[in-house]
Coordinates of C-alpha atoms and ligand atoms in Angstrom, one line a residue:
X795 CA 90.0 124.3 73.9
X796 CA 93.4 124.8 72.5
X797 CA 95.4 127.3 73.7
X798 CA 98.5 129.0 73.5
X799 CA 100.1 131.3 76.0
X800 CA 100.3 135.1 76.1
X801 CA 99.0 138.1 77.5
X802 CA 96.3 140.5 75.7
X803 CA 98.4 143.7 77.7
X804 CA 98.2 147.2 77.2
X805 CA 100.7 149.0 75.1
X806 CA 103.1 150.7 77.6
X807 CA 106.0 151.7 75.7
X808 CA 106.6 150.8 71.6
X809 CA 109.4 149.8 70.7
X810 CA 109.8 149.4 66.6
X811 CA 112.7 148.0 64.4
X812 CA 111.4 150.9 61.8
X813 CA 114.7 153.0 62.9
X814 CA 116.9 150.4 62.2
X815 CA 115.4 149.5 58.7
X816 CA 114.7 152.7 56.8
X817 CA 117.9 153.2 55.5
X818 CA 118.0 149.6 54.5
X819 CA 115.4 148.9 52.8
X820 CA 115.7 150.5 49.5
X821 CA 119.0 148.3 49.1
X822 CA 117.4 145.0 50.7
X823 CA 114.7 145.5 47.4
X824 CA 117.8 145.8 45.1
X825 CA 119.8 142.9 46.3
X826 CA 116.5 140.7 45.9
X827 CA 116.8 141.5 42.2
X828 CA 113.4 142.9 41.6
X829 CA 112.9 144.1 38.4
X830 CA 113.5 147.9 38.6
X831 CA 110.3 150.2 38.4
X832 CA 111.5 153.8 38.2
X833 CA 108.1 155.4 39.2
X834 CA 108.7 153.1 42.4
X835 CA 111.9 154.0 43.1
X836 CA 110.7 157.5 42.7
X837 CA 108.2 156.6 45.0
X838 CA 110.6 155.1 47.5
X839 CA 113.1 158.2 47.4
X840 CA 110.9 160.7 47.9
X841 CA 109.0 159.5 50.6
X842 CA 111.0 160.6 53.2
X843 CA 110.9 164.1 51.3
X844 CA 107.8 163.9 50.8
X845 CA 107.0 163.1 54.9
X846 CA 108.9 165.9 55.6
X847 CA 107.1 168.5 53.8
X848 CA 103.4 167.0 54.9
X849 CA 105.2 167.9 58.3
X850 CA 106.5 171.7 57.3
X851 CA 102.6 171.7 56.3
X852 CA 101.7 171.0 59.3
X853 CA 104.2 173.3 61.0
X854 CA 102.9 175.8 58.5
X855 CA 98.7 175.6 59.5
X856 CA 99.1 174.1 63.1
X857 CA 95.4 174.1 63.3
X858 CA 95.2 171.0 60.5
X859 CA 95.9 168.5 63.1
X860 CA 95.3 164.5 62.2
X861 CA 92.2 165.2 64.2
X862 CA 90.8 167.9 62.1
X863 CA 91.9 165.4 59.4
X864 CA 89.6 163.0 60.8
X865 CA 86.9 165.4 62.1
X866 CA 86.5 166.6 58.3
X867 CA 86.7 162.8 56.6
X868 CA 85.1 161.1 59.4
X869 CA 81.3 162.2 57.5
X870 CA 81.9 160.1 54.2
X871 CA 78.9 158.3 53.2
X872 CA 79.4 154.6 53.3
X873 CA 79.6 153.7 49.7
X874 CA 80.7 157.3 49.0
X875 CA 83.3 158.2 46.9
X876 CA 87.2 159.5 47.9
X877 CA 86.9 162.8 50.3
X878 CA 89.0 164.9 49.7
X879 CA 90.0 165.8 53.1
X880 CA 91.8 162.5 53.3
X881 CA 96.0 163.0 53.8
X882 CA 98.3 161.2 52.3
X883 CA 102.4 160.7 52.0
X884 CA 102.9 162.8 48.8
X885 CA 105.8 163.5 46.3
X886 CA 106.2 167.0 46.3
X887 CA 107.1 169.2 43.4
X888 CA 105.5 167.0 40.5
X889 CA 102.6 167.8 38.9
X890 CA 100.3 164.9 39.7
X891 CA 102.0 163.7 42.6
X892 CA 101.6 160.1 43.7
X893 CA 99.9 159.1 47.1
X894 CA 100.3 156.5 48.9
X895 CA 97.1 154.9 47.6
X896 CA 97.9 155.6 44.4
X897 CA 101.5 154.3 45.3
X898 CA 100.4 150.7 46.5
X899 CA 97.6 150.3 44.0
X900 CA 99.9 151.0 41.3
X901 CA 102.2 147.8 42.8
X902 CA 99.8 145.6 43.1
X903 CA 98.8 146.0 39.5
X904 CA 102.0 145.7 38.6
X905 CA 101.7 142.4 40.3
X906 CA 104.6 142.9 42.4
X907 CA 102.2 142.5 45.7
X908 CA 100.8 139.0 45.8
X909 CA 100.9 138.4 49.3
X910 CA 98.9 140.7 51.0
X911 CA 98.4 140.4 55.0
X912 CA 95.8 142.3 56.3
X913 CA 96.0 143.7 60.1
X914 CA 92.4 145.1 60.9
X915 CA 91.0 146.6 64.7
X916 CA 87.6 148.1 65.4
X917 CA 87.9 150.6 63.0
X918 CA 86.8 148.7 59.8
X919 CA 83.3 147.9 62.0
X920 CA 82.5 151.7 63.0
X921 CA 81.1 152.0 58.8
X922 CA 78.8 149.1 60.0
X923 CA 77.3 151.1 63.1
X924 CA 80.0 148.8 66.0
X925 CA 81.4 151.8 67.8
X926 CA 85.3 151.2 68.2
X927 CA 86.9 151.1 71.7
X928 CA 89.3 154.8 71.3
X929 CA 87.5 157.3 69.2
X930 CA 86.6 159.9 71.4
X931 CA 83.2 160.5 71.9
X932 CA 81.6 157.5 69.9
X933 CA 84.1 155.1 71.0
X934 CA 83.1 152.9 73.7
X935 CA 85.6 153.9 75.9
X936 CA 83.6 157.3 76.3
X937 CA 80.5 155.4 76.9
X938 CA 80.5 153.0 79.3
X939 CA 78.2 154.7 82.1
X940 CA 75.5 152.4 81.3
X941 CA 78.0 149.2 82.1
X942 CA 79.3 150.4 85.6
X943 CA 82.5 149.4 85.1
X944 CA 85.5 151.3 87.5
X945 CA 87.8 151.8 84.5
X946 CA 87.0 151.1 80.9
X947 CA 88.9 147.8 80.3
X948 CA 87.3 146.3 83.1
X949 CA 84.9 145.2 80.7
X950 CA 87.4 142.8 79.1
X951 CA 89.3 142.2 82.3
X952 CA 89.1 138.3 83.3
X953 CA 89.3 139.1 87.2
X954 CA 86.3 141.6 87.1
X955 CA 84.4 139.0 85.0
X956 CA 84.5 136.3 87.7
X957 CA 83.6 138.7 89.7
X958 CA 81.2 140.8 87.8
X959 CA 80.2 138.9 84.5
X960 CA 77.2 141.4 84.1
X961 CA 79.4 144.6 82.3
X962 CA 80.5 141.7 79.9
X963 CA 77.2 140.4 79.1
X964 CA 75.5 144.0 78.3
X965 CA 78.5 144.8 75.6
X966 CA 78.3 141.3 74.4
X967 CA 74.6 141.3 73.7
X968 CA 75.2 144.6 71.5
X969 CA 78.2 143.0 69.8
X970 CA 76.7 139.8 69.3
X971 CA 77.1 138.4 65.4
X972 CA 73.6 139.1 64.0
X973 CA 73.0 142.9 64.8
X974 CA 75.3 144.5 62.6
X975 CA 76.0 143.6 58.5
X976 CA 79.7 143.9 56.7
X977 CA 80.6 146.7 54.9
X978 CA 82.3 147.9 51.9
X979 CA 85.8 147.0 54.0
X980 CA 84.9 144.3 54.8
X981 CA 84.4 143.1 50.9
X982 CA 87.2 144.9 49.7
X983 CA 89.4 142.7 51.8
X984 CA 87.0 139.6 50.1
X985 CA 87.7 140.4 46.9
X986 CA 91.6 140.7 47.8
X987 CA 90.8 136.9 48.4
X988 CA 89.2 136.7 45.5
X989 CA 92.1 138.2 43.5
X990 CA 94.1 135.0 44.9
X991 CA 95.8 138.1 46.7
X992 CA 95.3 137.5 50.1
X993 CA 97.5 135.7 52.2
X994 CA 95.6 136.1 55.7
X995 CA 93.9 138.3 57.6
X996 CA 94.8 138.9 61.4
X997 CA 91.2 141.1 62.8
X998 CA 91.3 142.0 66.4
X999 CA 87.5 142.2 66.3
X1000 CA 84.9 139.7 67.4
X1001 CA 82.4 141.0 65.9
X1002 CA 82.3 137.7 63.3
X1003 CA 81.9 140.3 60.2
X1004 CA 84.7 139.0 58.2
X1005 CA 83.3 135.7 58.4
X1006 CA 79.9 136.7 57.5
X1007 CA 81.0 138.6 54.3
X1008 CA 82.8 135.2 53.2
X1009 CA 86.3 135.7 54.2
X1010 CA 87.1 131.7 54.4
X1011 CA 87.8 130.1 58.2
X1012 CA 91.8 129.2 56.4
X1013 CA 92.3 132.8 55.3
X1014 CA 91.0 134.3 58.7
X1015 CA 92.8 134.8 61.9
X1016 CA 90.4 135.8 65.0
X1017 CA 93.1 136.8 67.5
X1018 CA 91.1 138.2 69.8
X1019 CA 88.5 135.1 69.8
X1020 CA 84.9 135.1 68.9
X1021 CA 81.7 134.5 70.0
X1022 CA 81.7 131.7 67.9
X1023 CA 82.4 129.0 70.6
X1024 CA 82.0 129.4 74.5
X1025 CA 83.2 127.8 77.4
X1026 CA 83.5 128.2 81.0
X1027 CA 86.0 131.1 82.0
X1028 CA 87.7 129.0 84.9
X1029 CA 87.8 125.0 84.0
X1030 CA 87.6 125.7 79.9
X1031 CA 84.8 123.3 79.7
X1032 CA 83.1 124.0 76.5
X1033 CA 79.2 124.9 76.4
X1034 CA 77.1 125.0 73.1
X1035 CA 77.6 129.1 72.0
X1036 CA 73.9 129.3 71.1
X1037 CA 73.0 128.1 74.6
X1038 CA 75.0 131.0 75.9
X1039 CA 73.9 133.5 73.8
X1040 CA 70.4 132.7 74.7
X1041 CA 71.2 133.0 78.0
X1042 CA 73.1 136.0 77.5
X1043 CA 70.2 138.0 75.5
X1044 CA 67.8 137.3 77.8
X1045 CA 70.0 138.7 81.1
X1046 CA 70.5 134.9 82.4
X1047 CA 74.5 134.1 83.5
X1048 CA 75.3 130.7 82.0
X1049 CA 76.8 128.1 84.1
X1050 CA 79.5 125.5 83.7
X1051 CA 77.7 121.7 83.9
X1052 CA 81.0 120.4 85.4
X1053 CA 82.3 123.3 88.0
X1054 CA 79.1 126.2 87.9
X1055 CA 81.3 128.7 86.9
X1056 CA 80.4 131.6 84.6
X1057 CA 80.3 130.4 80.8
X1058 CA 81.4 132.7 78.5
X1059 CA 81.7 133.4 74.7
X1060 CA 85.5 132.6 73.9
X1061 CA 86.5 136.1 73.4
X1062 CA 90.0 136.9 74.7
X1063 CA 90.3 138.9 77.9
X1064 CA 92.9 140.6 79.2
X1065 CA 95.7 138.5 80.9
X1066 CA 93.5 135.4 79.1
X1067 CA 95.4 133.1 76.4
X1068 CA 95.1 133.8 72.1
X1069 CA 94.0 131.0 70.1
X1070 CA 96.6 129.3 68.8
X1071 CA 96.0 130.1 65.3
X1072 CA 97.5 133.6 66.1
X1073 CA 100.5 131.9 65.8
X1074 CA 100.5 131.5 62.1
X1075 CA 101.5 135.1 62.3
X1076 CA 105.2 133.4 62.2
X1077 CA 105.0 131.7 59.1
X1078 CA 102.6 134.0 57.3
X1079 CA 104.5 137.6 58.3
X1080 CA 107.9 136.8 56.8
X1081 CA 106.1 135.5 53.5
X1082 CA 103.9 138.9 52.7
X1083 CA 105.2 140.9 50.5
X1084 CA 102.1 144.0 51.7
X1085 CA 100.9 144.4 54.6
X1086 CA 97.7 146.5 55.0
X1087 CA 96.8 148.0 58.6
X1088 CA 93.5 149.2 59.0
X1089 CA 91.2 150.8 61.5
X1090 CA 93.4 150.0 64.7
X1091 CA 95.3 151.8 67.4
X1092 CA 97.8 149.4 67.7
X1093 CA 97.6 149.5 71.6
X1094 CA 97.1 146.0 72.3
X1095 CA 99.8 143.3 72.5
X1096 CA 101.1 141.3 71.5
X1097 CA 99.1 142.3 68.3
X1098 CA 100.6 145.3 67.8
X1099 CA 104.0 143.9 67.2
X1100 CA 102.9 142.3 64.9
X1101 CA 103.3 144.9 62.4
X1102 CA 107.1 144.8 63.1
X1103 CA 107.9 141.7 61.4
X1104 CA 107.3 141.9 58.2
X1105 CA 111.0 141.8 56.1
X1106 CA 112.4 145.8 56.1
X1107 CA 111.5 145.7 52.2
X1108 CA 108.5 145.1 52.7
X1109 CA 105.1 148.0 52.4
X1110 CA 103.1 148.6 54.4
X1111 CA 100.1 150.6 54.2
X1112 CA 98.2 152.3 57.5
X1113 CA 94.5 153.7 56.5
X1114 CA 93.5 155.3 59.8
X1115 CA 91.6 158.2 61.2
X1116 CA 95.3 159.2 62.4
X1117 CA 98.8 157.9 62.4
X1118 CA 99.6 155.2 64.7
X1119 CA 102.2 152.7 66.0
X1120 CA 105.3 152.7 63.8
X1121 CA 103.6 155.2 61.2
X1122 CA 104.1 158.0 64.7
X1123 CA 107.6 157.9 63.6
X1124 CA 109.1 160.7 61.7
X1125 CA 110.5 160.0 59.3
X1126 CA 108.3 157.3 58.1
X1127 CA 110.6 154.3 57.7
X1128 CA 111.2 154.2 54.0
X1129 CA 108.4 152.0 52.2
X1130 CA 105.6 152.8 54.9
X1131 CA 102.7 154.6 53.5
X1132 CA 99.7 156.1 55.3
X1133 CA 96.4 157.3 53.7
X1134 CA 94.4 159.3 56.5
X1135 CA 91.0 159.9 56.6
X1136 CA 87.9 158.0 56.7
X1137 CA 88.6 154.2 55.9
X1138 CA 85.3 153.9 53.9
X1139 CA 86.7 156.8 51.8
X1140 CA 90.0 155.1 51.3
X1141 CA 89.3 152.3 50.9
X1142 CA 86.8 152.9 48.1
X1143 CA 89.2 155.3 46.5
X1144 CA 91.9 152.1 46.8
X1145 CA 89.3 149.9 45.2
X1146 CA 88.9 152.7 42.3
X1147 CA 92.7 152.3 41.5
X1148 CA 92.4 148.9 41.6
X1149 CA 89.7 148.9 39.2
X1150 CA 87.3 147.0 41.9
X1151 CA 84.6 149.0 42.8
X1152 CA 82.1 148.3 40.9
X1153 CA 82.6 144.5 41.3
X1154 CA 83.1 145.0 45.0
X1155 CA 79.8 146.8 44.9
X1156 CA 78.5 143.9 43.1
X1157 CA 79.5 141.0 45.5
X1158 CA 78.2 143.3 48.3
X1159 CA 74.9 143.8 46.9
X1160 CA 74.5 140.0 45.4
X1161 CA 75.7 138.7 49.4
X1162 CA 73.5 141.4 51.5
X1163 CA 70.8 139.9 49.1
X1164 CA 71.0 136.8 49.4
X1165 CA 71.8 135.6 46.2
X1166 CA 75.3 134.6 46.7
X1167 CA 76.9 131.6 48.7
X1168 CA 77.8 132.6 52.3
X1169 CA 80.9 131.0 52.2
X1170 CA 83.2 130.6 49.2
X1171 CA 85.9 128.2 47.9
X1172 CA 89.3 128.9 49.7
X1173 CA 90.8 128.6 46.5
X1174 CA 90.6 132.2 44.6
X1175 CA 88.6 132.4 41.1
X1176 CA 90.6 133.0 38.6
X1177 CA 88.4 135.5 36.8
X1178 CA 89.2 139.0 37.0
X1179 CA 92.2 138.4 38.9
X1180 CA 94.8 141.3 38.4
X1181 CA 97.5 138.6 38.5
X1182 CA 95.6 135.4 36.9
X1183 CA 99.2 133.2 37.7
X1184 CA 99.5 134.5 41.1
X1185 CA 99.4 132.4 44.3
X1186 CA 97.5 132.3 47.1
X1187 CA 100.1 132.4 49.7
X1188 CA 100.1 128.6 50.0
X1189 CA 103.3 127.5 48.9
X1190 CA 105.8 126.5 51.2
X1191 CA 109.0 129.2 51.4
X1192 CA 112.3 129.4 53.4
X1193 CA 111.7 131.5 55.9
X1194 CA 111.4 128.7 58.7
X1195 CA 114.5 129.9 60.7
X1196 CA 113.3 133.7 60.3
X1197 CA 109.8 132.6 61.7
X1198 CA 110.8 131.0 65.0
X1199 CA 112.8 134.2 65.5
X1200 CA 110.0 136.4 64.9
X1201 CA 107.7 134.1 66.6
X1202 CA 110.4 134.7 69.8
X1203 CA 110.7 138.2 69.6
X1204 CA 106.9 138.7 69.2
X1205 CA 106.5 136.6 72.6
X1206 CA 109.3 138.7 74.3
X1207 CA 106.9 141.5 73.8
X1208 CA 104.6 139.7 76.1
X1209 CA 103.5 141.7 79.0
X1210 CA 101.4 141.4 82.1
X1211 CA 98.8 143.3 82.1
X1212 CA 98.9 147.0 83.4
X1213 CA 97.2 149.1 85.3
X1214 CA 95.7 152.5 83.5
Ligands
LIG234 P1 90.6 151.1 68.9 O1 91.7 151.2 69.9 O2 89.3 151.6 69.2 O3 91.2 151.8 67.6 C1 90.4 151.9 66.4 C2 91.1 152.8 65.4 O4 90.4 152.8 64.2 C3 91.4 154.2 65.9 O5 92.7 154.5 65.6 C4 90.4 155.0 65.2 O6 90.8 156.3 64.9 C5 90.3 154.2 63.9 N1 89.0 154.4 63.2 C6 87.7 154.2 63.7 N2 86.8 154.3 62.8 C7 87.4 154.7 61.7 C8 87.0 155.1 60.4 N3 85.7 155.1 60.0 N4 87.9 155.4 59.5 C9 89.3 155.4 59.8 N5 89.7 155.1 61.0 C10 88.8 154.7 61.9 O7 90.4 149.5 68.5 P2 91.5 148.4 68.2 O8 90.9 147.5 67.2 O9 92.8 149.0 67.8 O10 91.7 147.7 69.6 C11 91.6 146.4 69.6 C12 90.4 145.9 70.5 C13 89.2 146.6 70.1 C14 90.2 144.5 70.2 O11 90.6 143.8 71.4 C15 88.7 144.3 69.9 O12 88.2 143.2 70.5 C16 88.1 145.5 70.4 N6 86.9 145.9 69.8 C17 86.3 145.2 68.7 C18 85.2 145.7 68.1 C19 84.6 144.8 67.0 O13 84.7 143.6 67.0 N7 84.0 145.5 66.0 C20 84.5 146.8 68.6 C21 85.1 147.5 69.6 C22 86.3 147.1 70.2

């Protein structure tokens, strides 16, 4: 199997270029030429404002912490409509002030955002009943008892598999493609394909949902593997996946033919290498013009980084239970937007602006029946599309120089693994 070198590490320290861009930004959108929008540039000043008085807020009612933000979203019905208890960056002082949903769907109508990366983690599966690995309590970090593992990431921890495969094998066989169905997310982030919107998608997850809600192999980036393909864990001798899986669900160990070594699904372990389609990130990051992260922690690299290499102009939007990675910062760097709360919620309230949900609702309901396609065309439809002349991220650009240096600096953030 093709491989590229890295390390799947724990986050240890974080170390963002946000500082560094947020006064620069603003300008970096002017000198591009852009055509000017004054509600965005509204937007755009007042965000730093605006961060600053969700924090007085805070200051104000210490006890409405992002957890209680959370705890009080986190019951939002999976096709439900926008809770209210979901926080946002707001302008302050206007009378229908602007979130930063309403912010970003308002651009991408505009047709300003054509290139939309998507960076996804465990979070947009927990809607579809796949506990995530931090949440506490439900996460299953919390619950690992019933593996006997010594420390939660053992689980995912190459050594302890050749030593121990078992503690693998019993989260595999829950995680396994077939026991849990896509969600509303998961087609939102379809129809952004559909809209000829979406550029890629880089998931951490392996729980194959993206795929089976019809998110096409070209537009999908697995960076954490799948259980798609298997192959033995020391000698990289490939074995038939649905041999292994059998094996797997019925407590048997499957063995390498050439060396009898464990076989495993070719999910990425700690300290184990990312399929080298994870490196498209170099290309396809300096070329988005949105970058949407949802449902992760950002504690893993070199994925995390990730998010820290899109152009300085560039917006990104975080829908999480709670800030994370570069959205910690205070001030946020200018053009980063959060939405907190549940992600079904935001999500649906995102799709709303967009004017998507019922269609969304629609594919959903025609795929998880049966009645459309599993797979479609990687080439958008044209019909409905917000922006009918807009691209599909395809084309060629300039950025070639800026991609081998983000490609470097992502693998300087390369890490050995460490210890809890
Ligand atoms: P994580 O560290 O567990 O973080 C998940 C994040 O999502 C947290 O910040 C949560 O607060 C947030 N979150 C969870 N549910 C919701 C919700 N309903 N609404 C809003 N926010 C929510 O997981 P990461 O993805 O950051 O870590 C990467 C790991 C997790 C990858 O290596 C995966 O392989 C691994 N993982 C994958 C799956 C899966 O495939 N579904 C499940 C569990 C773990």
């Amino acid at each position: 199997m093709s491989k590229a070198r890295f390390s799947r590490d724990r986050r240890v320290t974080r170390v963002t270029r946000s500082s560094i861009s947020s006064h620069d930004s603003g300008s970096a959108a002017a000198q591009q030429g852009r055509p000017s929008d004054s509600g965005l540039l509204d937007d755009l000043s007042l965000m730093r404002v605006s961060e600053l008085q969700t924090l007085l807020t805070r200051k104000a009612k210490p006890s409405k912490t992002d957890s209680d933000v959370s705890e009080s979203s986190s019951g939002g019905t999976k096709h439900g409509l926008p809770s209210p208890s979901g926080s946002s960056v707001r302008a302050p002082g206007r009378s229908a002030p602007r979130g930063a949903l309403e912010t970003v769907g308002r651009l991408m109508k505009l047709g300003r955002l054509r290139n939309v990366v998507v960076v996804a983690g465990a979070g947009i599966s927990t809607a579809s009943g796949i506990p995530d690995f931090r949440t506490p309590g439900t996460g299953l970090y919390a619950n690992l008892e019933k593996y006997n593992v010594p420390y939660p990431e053992a689980v995912f921890n190459i050594d302890y598999f050749s030593d121990d495969p078992r503690p693998f094998f019993s989260l595999a066989k829950e995680l396994y493609p077939g026991r849990h169905r896509p969600n509303y997310i998961h087609y939102f982030i379809r129809m952004l394909h559909q809209k000829g919107l979406l550029l890629r998608m880089y998931t951490q997850n392996i729980d194959g949902l993206e795929k089976m809600c019809g998110i096409p192999d070209d537009k999908l980036v697995e960076a954490h593997g799948s259980f798609a393909t298997a192959s033995c864990h020391l000698c990289y001798t490939p074995f038939p996946a649905e041999e292994a899986k059998t094996a797997i669900m019925s407590d048997s160990v499957p063995t390498c033919s050439f060396c009898s070594a464990t076989v495993k699904p070719n999910v990425v372990f700690f300290g184990e290498d990312l399929p080298e389609k994870y490196f498209q990130h170099a290309q396809d990051f300096p070329r988005a013009d949105l970058l949407m992260i949802m449902g992760t922690s950002l504690q893993i690299e070199p994925f995390a980084s990730l998010v820290s290499t899109v152009k300085s102009n560039v917006p990104r939007l975080l829908l999480n239970r709670h800030a994370v990675g570069p959205f910690e910062r205070k001030p946020l760097r200018r053009g980063d937007y959060m939405e907190l709360g549940d992600l079904v919620d935001s999500v649906t309230r995102l799709a709303e602006i967009l004017g998507w949900h019922t269609e969304i609702q629609d594919l959903m309901n025609s795929h998880e029946n049966g009645t459309l396609p599993m797979l479609i065309s990687t080439s958008p439809s044209s019909t409905g599309a917000i922006v009918p002349s807009c691209s599909s991220g395809e084309e060629s650009d300039s950025s070639e120089t800026e991609s081998k240096s983000t490609e470097s600096s992502i693998l300087s953030n390369h890490r050995p693994l460490q210890a809890l």
